[in-house]
Coordinates of C-alpha atoms and ligand atoms in Angstrom, one line a residue:
M1 CA -0.4 0.1 0.0
S2 CA 1.7 3.4 -0.9
G3 CA 1.9 6.2 1.3
T4 CA 1.5 4.2 4.7
P5 CA 4.3 5.6 6.9
E6 CA 5.8 2.3 6.9
M7 CA 6.4 2.2 3.1
T8 CA 7.4 6.1 3.2
E9 CA 9.9 5.3 5.7
K10 CA 11.5 2.1 4.2
A11 CA 12.2 3.9 0.9
K12 CA 14.3 6.3 2.8
A13 CA 17.7 5.8 4.1
P14 CA 17.7 4.5 7.5
S15 CA 18.7 7.3 10.2
G16 CA 22.1 7.0 11.4
T17 CA 23.7 5.8 7.8
A18 CA 25.2 7.4 4.8
P19 CA 22.4 7.7 2.2
N20 CA 24.2 5.1 0.0
A21 CA 25.5 2.8 2.7
A22 CA 23.6 -0.7 3.3
P23 CA 21.2 -0.6 5.7
S24 CA 22.0 -1.9 9.1
P25 CA 20.2 -5.3 10.0
R26 CA 19.2 -3.5 12.8
Y27 CA 17.3 -0.9 11.2
E28 CA 13.7 -0.7 11.9
P29 CA 11.0 1.1 9.6
A30 CA 8.9 3.9 11.4
V31 CA 6.2 1.4 12.3
S32 CA 7.8 -1.8 13.1
K33 CA 7.5 -4.6 11.7
R34 CA 5.1 -6.2 13.9
E35 CA 2.5 -3.5 13.6
K36 CA 1.9 -3.5 9.8
T37 CA -0.1 -0.6 9.3
I38 CA -3.0 -1.0 6.7
A39 CA -5.6 1.6 6.2
P40 CA -8.8 0.1 6.7
R41 CA -11.7 0.6 4.6
G42 CA -13.1 4.4 5.0
L43 CA -9.6 5.5 5.9
R44 CA -7.7 4.9 2.9
R45 CA -7.0 8.7 2.3
A46 CA -6.5 9.6 6.0
F47 CA -2.6 9.9 6.5
S48 CA -2.5 11.9 9.7
L49 CA -5.1 12.4 12.3
D50 CA -6.5 15.7 11.2
D51 CA -8.0 13.4 8.1
F52 CA -10.1 11.4 10.4
E53 CA -12.3 14.4 10.6
A54 CA -13.3 14.4 7.0
A55 CA -14.0 10.7 6.8
A56 CA -16.3 11.0 9.9
R57 CA -18.0 13.9 8.6
R58 CA -19.0 11.9 5.7
Y59 CA -20.0 8.8 7.8
L60 CA -22.0 10.3 11.0
P61 CA -25.4 12.0 10.7
K62 CA -24.7 15.7 11.3
P63 CA -25.9 15.9 14.7
V64 CA -23.8 13.1 16.2
F65 CA -20.8 14.4 14.2
G66 CA -21.4 17.9 15.5
Y67 CA -21.4 16.5 19.3
V68 CA -18.1 15.0 18.5
A69 CA -16.5 17.8 16.8
G70 CA -18.0 20.7 18.5
A71 CA -16.6 22.9 21.0
A72 CA -17.8 25.7 23.3
E73 CA -18.9 29.1 22.3
T74 CA -16.6 31.1 20.2
G75 CA -14.3 28.1 19.8
R76 CA -11.6 30.2 21.3
S77 CA -10.1 27.7 23.5
F78 CA -10.2 25.0 20.9
A79 CA -8.5 27.2 18.4
A80 CA -5.6 27.9 21.0
N81 CA -5.2 24.3 21.8
R82 CA -3.7 24.2 18.0
S83 CA -2.2 27.4 17.7
D84 CA -0.2 27.4 21.0
F85 CA 1.5 23.9 19.9
A86 CA 1.9 25.4 16.7
A87 CA 3.6 28.3 18.2
I88 CA 6.6 26.0 19.9
G89 CA 9.5 25.4 17.7
F90 CA 12.1 22.8 17.5
V91 CA 15.8 23.1 17.7
P92 CA 17.0 19.6 16.8
N93 CA 20.4 18.1 17.3
A94 CA 22.3 17.5 14.1
L95 CA 24.4 14.0 13.4
Q96 CA 22.9 12.3 16.4
G97 CA 21.1 9.5 14.7
H98 CA 19.8 6.4 16.3
V99 CA 18.6 3.2 14.8
D100 CA 16.9 2.0 17.9
R101 CA 14.4 4.6 18.9
S102 CA 11.8 3.6 21.7
Q103 CA 8.6 5.4 22.6
K104 CA 8.4 3.1 25.8
T105 CA 6.9 5.1 28.9
T106 CA 6.1 4.1 32.3
L107 CA 3.2 5.3 34.0
F108 CA 2.1 4.5 37.7
G109 CA 4.5 1.3 37.6
R110 CA 3.0 0.1 34.0
Q111 CA 5.0 0.1 30.9
Y112 CA 3.5 1.1 27.5
D113 CA 4.5 1.1 24.4
R114 CA 3.7 4.4 23.4
P115 CA 3.4 8.1 25.3
F116 CA -0.1 8.6 24.5
G117 CA -3.3 7.1 24.9
I118 CA -7.0 7.8 24.3
A119 CA -9.2 10.5 26.2
P120 CA -12.4 9.7 27.9
M121 CA -15.4 10.4 25.4
G122 CA -19.0 10.1 26.6
L123 CA -21.4 8.6 24.3
S124 CA -18.8 7.1 21.9
A125 CA -21.2 4.2 21.3
L126 CA -23.2 6.7 19.4
A127 CA -20.9 7.5 17.0
A128 CA -19.3 3.9 16.9
Y129 CA -20.7 0.6 17.2
D130 CA -19.6 -0.8 20.7
G131 CA -17.5 2.1 20.8
D132 CA -16.2 2.0 24.3
V133 CA -15.1 -1.5 23.9
V134 CA -13.7 -0.9 20.4
L135 CA -11.6 2.1 21.8
A136 CA -10.3 -0.1 25.0
R137 CA -9.3 -3.2 22.9
A138 CA -7.5 -1.1 20.2
A139 CA -5.6 0.7 22.4
A140 CA -4.4 -2.6 24.7
E141 CA -3.8 -4.1 20.9
R142 CA -1.3 -1.3 20.5
G143 CA 0.2 -1.4 24.0
T144 CA -1.4 1.8 25.2
L145 CA -4.8 2.5 27.4
A146 CA -8.1 4.1 26.8
V147 CA -9.9 5.8 29.4
M148 CA -13.4 5.0 29.8
S149 CA -15.9 8.0 30.2
A150 CA -18.6 8.2 32.8
T151 CA -21.2 9.3 30.1
S152 CA -20.7 5.9 28.2
L153 CA -23.4 3.8 27.2
T154 CA -21.6 0.5 27.9
S155 CA -21.7 -0.9 31.4
L156 CA -18.0 -0.5 33.1
E157 CA -18.1 -4.0 34.2
R158 CA -18.3 -5.0 30.6
V159 CA -15.6 -2.9 29.4
A160 CA -13.4 -4.0 32.4
S161 CA -14.0 -7.4 31.6
E162 CA -14.4 -7.8 27.9
A163 CA -11.4 -5.2 26.8
G164 CA -9.0 -5.1 30.1
S165 CA -9.9 -1.6 30.6
R166 CA -8.4 -0.2 33.8
W167 CA -8.7 3.6 33.6
F168 CA -12.1 4.9 34.5
Q169 CA -13.3 8.4 34.3
A170 CA -15.8 9.6 36.9
Y171 CA -18.1 12.5 37.2
F172 CA -19.2 12.9 40.7
P173 CA -22.4 14.6 41.9
G174 CA -21.9 16.7 45.1
D175 CA -23.2 13.9 47.4
K176 CA -20.9 12.1 49.4
D177 CA -22.9 8.8 49.5
R178 CA -23.5 8.7 45.8
V179 CA -19.7 9.4 45.3
L180 CA -18.2 6.5 47.7
G181 CA -21.1 4.0 46.2
M182 CA -19.8 5.0 42.8
T183 CA -15.9 4.8 43.9
D184 CA -16.8 1.4 45.3
R185 CA -18.5 -0.1 42.1
I186 CA -15.6 1.3 39.9
A187 CA -13.0 -0.6 42.2
Q188 CA -15.2 -3.8 42.4
A189 CA -15.0 -3.9 38.4
G190 CA -11.1 -4.1 38.7
F191 CA -10.3 -0.5 37.6
E192 CA -6.8 0.3 38.7
T193 CA -6.8 4.1 37.9
L194 CA -9.6 6.5 39.0
V195 CA -10.0 9.4 37.0
V196 CA -12.2 12.3 38.2
T197 CA -13.1 15.3 35.9
V198 CA -13.4 18.6 37.7
D199 CA -14.2 21.1 34.7
V200 CA -17.9 20.1 34.0
A201 CA -19.5 21.9 36.9
V202 CA -22.3 22.4 34.1
N203 CA -22.2 21.3 30.6
G204 CA -20.3 23.8 28.2
N205 CA -22.3 25.7 25.9
R206 CA -21.9 23.9 22.7
E207 CA -24.1 25.8 19.9
T208 CA -23.3 23.4 17.2
D209 CA -25.6 20.9 19.1
L210 CA -28.3 23.7 19.5
H211 CA -28.3 24.1 15.7
N212 CA -28.2 20.5 14.8
G213 CA -31.0 19.6 17.2
F214 CA -28.7 17.4 19.1
A215 CA -29.6 16.9 23.1
T216 CA -29.4 14.6 25.7
P217 CA -32.1 12.8 26.3
L218 CA -32.0 12.2 22.5
K219 CA -35.2 13.7 20.9
P220 CA -36.4 11.5 17.9
T221 CA -37.5 14.0 15.5
P222 CA -38.2 14.0 11.7
R223 CA -35.0 16.0 11.2
L224 CA -33.0 13.4 13.1
A225 CA -34.9 10.4 11.4
W226 CA -33.7 12.2 7.8
Q227 CA -30.2 12.1 9.2
G228 CA -30.3 8.6 9.6
I229 CA -31.6 7.9 6.5
T230 CA -29.3 9.9 4.3
H231 CA -26.1 8.1 6.6
P232 CA -27.3 4.6 6.1
E233 CA -24.0 3.1 6.9
W234 CA -24.1 4.5 10.5
L235 CA -27.9 3.7 10.2
W236 CA -27.0 -0.1 9.7
N237 CA -23.8 -0.7 11.0
T238 CA -23.8 1.3 14.2
A239 CA -27.5 2.3 15.1
F240 CA -29.6 -0.9 14.2
R241 CA -26.6 -3.2 15.1
T242 CA -26.3 -1.4 18.4
L243 CA -30.2 -1.8 19.1
R244 CA -30.5 -5.4 17.9
T245 CA -27.3 -6.6 19.8
H246 CA -27.3 -4.5 22.8
G247 CA -30.8 -2.8 23.0
M248 CA -31.5 0.5 23.9
P249 CA -28.3 2.5 25.1
H250 CA -28.6 3.7 28.7
F251 CA -26.4 6.0 30.7
E252 CA -24.9 3.1 32.6
N253 CA -22.0 4.4 34.8
L254 CA -23.1 8.1 36.2
D255 CA -24.3 6.0 39.5
V256 CA -24.0 3.2 41.4
D257 CA -27.2 1.8 39.6
R258 CA -27.7 1.7 35.8
G259 CA -28.8 4.9 34.8
P260 CA -31.7 5.8 32.2
P261 CA -31.9 5.0 28.4
I262 CA -30.6 7.9 26.1
L263 CA -34.3 8.9 25.1
A264 CA -35.6 9.0 28.5
R265 CA -37.3 12.3 29.4
D266 CA -36.2 12.5 32.9
L267 CA -32.1 12.2 32.8
I268 CA -32.1 15.0 35.6
R269 CA -30.8 13.0 38.7
S270 CA -28.3 11.2 36.7
F271 CA -26.4 14.8 35.5
S272 CA -27.5 17.0 38.9
G273 CA -25.4 18.0 41.3
R274 CA -21.9 18.3 39.5
E275 CA -22.1 22.1 40.7
Q276 CA -22.1 21.0 44.3
L277 CA -19.2 18.9 43.8
K278 CA -16.2 20.1 46.0
W279 CA -12.7 19.1 47.1
D280 CA -14.2 17.6 50.4
H281 CA -15.8 15.2 48.1
V282 CA -13.1 14.4 45.8
E283 CA -11.0 13.7 49.1
A284 CA -13.4 11.4 50.2
A285 CA -13.1 9.6 47.1
R286 CA -9.5 9.7 47.0
D287 CA -9.4 8.4 51.0
R288 CA -11.6 5.4 49.8
W289 CA -10.0 4.5 46.4
K290 CA -7.0 2.4 46.8
G291 CA -5.3 2.5 43.5
N292 CA -4.2 5.6 41.4
F293 CA -6.0 8.7 41.8
V294 CA -6.3 11.4 38.9
L295 CA -8.0 14.8 38.4
K296 CA -8.7 15.8 35.1
G297 CA -9.2 19.5 33.9
V298 CA -7.1 21.0 36.0
L299 CA -5.4 24.3 34.4
S300 CA -4.1 26.1 37.4
P301 CA -1.0 25.9 39.9
R302 CA -3.4 26.6 42.6
D303 CA -5.6 23.4 41.6
V304 CA -2.7 21.2 41.1
E305 CA -1.3 22.2 44.7
R306 CA -5.0 21.3 46.0
A307 CA -5.0 18.2 44.3
R308 CA -1.3 17.3 45.5
A309 CA -2.6 18.2 49.1
I310 CA -5.5 15.9 49.1
G311 CA -3.5 12.9 47.9
C312 CA -4.2 12.6 44.3
D313 CA -1.2 10.7 42.4
G314 CA -1.6 12.4 38.9
V315 CA -3.3 15.1 37.1
I316 CA -4.6 15.6 33.4
V317 CA -3.9 19.2 32.4
S318 CA -7.0 19.8 30.2
N319 CA -9.3 22.3 28.7
H320 CA -11.5 19.2 27.8
G321 CA -10.8 19.9 24.3
G322 CA -12.1 23.6 24.2
R323 CA -15.8 22.1 24.9
Q324 CA -16.1 23.6 28.4
L325 CA -15.4 27.0 29.3
D326 CA -14.6 29.2 26.1
G327 CA -11.6 31.2 26.9
A328 CA -10.0 28.7 29.2
V329 CA -6.4 28.6 28.4
S330 CA -4.8 25.8 26.5
A331 CA -3.3 22.8 28.4
I332 CA 0.1 23.2 26.4
S333 CA 0.4 26.8 27.4
T334 CA -0.1 26.5 31.4
L335 CA 1.6 23.2 31.4
P336 CA 5.1 24.8 32.4
R337 CA 3.4 26.9 35.1
V338 CA 1.8 23.9 37.0
L339 CA 5.1 21.8 37.0
D340 CA 6.4 23.1 40.3
A341 CA 3.1 22.5 42.0
A342 CA 2.9 19.0 41.2
G343 CA 5.8 18.2 42.9
D344 CA 5.9 14.2 42.3
M345 CA 2.8 13.8 41.0
T346 CA 2.4 12.5 37.4
V347 CA 1.4 15.1 35.0
M348 CA -0.4 14.2 32.0
L349 CA -2.2 16.4 29.1
D350 CA -4.7 16.6 26.7
S351 CA -6.5 19.1 24.1
G352 CA -5.4 19.6 20.6
V353 CA -2.7 16.7 20.3
R354 CA -2.8 15.9 16.7
R355 CA 0.9 15.5 15.8
G356 CA 3.6 13.6 16.8
T357 CA 5.5 16.9 17.2
D358 CA 2.7 18.0 19.5
V359 CA 3.4 14.7 21.6
L360 CA 7.0 15.5 22.0
K361 CA 6.5 19.3 22.6
A362 CA 4.3 18.3 25.8
L363 CA 6.6 15.6 26.8
A364 CA 9.7 18.2 26.5
L365 CA 7.6 20.7 28.6
G366 CA 7.4 18.2 31.6
A367 CA 4.0 16.1 30.8
Q368 CA 4.8 12.3 31.4
F369 CA 1.7 11.3 29.0
V370 CA -0.7 12.6 26.5
F371 CA -4.0 11.8 25.5
V372 CA -5.8 12.4 22.3
G373 CA -9.7 12.5 21.9
R374 CA -11.8 13.4 18.7
P375 CA -9.5 11.7 16.2
M376 CA -9.5 8.2 17.8
L377 CA -13.5 8.3 17.9
Y378 CA -13.6 9.5 14.6
A379 CA -11.5 6.1 13.8
A380 CA -13.7 4.1 15.7
A381 CA -16.8 5.4 13.8
V382 CA -15.4 4.8 10.5
A383 CA -13.8 1.9 10.8
G384 CA -14.0 0.3 14.2
A385 CA -10.8 -1.3 15.9
P386 CA -8.8 -1.4 12.8
G387 CA -9.4 2.4 12.5
V388 CA -8.3 3.0 15.9
R389 CA -5.2 1.0 15.6
Y390 CA -4.3 2.9 12.3
A391 CA -4.6 6.2 14.1
I392 CA -2.3 5.0 17.0
D393 CA -0.1 3.5 14.4
L394 CA -0.1 7.1 12.3
L395 CA 0.6 9.1 15.5
S396 CA 3.4 6.6 16.7
A397 CA 4.9 6.5 13.3
E398 CA 5.3 10.6 13.3
I399 CA 6.6 10.5 17.0
D400 CA 9.3 7.9 15.7
R401 CA 10.4 9.8 12.6
N402 CA 10.4 13.2 14.7
M403 CA 12.3 11.4 17.1
A404 CA 14.8 10.7 14.5
L405 CA 14.9 14.1 13.0
L406 CA 15.6 15.8 16.8
G407 CA 18.5 13.0 17.3
I408 CA 16.9 11.4 20.1
A409 CA 16.4 7.7 21.1
G410 CA 13.9 8.0 23.7
T411 CA 11.1 10.0 24.8
S412 CA 12.7 10.9 28.0
E413 CA 15.6 12.6 25.9
M414 CA 12.9 14.8 25.0
T415 CA 13.8 18.3 27.0
Q416 CA 13.3 21.8 27.0
D417 CA 16.6 22.6 25.2
L418 CA 15.2 21.1 21.7
L419 CA 12.6 23.6 22.1
A420 CA 12.3 27.2 21.0
M421 CA 9.7 28.8 23.0
P422 CA 8.1 32.1 21.2
D423 CA 9.2 35.4 22.9
V424 CA 5.8 36.6 22.8
G425 CA 2.3 35.2 22.9
L426 CA 2.8 31.8 24.3
S427 CA 5.5 32.4 26.7
H428 CA 3.6 35.6 27.8
R429 CA 0.8 33.7 28.8
M430 CA 2.8 31.2 30.2
T431 CA 4.3 33.8 32.9
T432 CA 1.3 35.9 33.5
G433 CA -1.7 33.3 33.0
Q434 CA -3.5 35.7 30.9
H435 CA -4.7 34.5 27.3
P436 CA -5.2 37.7 24.9
Ligands
LIG1 C1 -17.1 13.5 22.2 C2 -16.6 13.7 23.4 C3 -16.8 13.6 24.5 C4 -16.4 13.7 25.6 N1 -16.5 13.2 26.9 C5 -16.0 13.5 28.1 C6 -16.4 12.5 29.3 O1 -17.3 12.1 29.3 N2 -15.5 13.0 30.3 C7 -14.4 13.7 30.2 O2 -13.6 13.5 30.9 N3 -13.8 14.1 28.9 C8 -14.9 13.9 28.0 N4 -14.3 14.8 26.8 C9 -13.2 15.4 26.6 C10 -11.8 14.5 26.3 O3 -11.7 13.6 27.5 C11 -10.6 15.4 26.3 O4 -10.6 16.1 27.1 C12 -10.5 16.2 24.9 O5 -11.2 15.4 23.7 C13 -9.1 16.3 24.5 O6 -9.1 17.2 23.3 P1 -9.0 16.8 21.5 O7 -10.3 16.0 21.3 O8 -8.7 18.2 21.3 O9 -8.1 15.9 21.6 C14 -15.0 14.4 25.6 C15 -14.4 15.1 24.4 C16 -15.2 14.7 23.4 C17 -14.8 15.2 22.0

């Protein structure tokens, strides 16, 4: 197959050898032999994560696509997530080629083959058939992890047992009994890492959803039906197949008991009370939870400090992919400021990671691991697990190629002296915390 990272890289002289020298027997292509990257049907024209969006736009009904792609209000934070990555430059090492490059990363004592995983995404099973299982399985098959979302439509027990999922993200209400009950349920299912998202006191204002008539509970309208009819592949392969195999999807994981179906009129209890969630509740969950405890959605040193004070093991610096507070600073711009406050906590990041270069920039600035959201769900929607494996391979191949170009052999060598920070703009925001 032409155009895959593997083929492109194979055609080149390996790094560290003269152009006309015989390739070293130890040379490995950008995507190693054990991970033959084959683009699945529907993704043959996808050569980078950005290309997955167009494929998903064609495949998904407009309201579903809009829900995944959407951002809050003016899209300012969403745009900053990309432009702030772009503002950082590289200063590569010359003549330091390495033939053995490794992306292996240790996180909470476990080793992963990649320095990136898949962020939690609610309603995944609406966009992709069996989306939660597909994301978790594909991640595990590629030596990484997917975080299961609280607003998923698959029971957490099933994803733990069938896909070996070990990271669960919870949305807690401000009610201690419910918090502790849910914490116990997650532990009983065998999850090792509990991620508590703290940037959703209320849902962000996503006007795309209003324009498209998308809401939870889902309202069956003639417009929605028309969108289904005009997207027959999604209708058959995702919607009908889900109904036939699993029945009407429910919000399975918002509370101790199974939640209501997505068409239910009264979802109030399941989504209520998040404004009342306070540090005390989170601390109570921390004390109850025996495994790794992570806060997701923090952007300020004071919140990171607080997370450390209540005994968190890690934080995910994130603005929720620009879906919550419009104008919230990008995760990459605030990352250097939160590091001191983090102490020995594990610092991770998401929001706007699309390229291998983004992953490496985040690692250089002190993140130990990053997560990718939307593109992975687009991949799952269009092509299921093979699509997600392909997306992971593409990103991994970019990282590998960039490591060769930077002259490093391992991701731990990715340090700040390989970066050029902008004099204005991003660096200004880093020191002052202001977002223009
Ligand atoms: C469709 C969708 C659903 C999401 N649902 C959740 C969720 O249930 N819980 C959560 O903590 N974050 C959720 N997020 C945010 C992601 O975990 C992550 O922070 C964000 O997508 C990262 O940005 P990116 O999409 O630019 O990579 C969701 C994001 C998307 C796109």
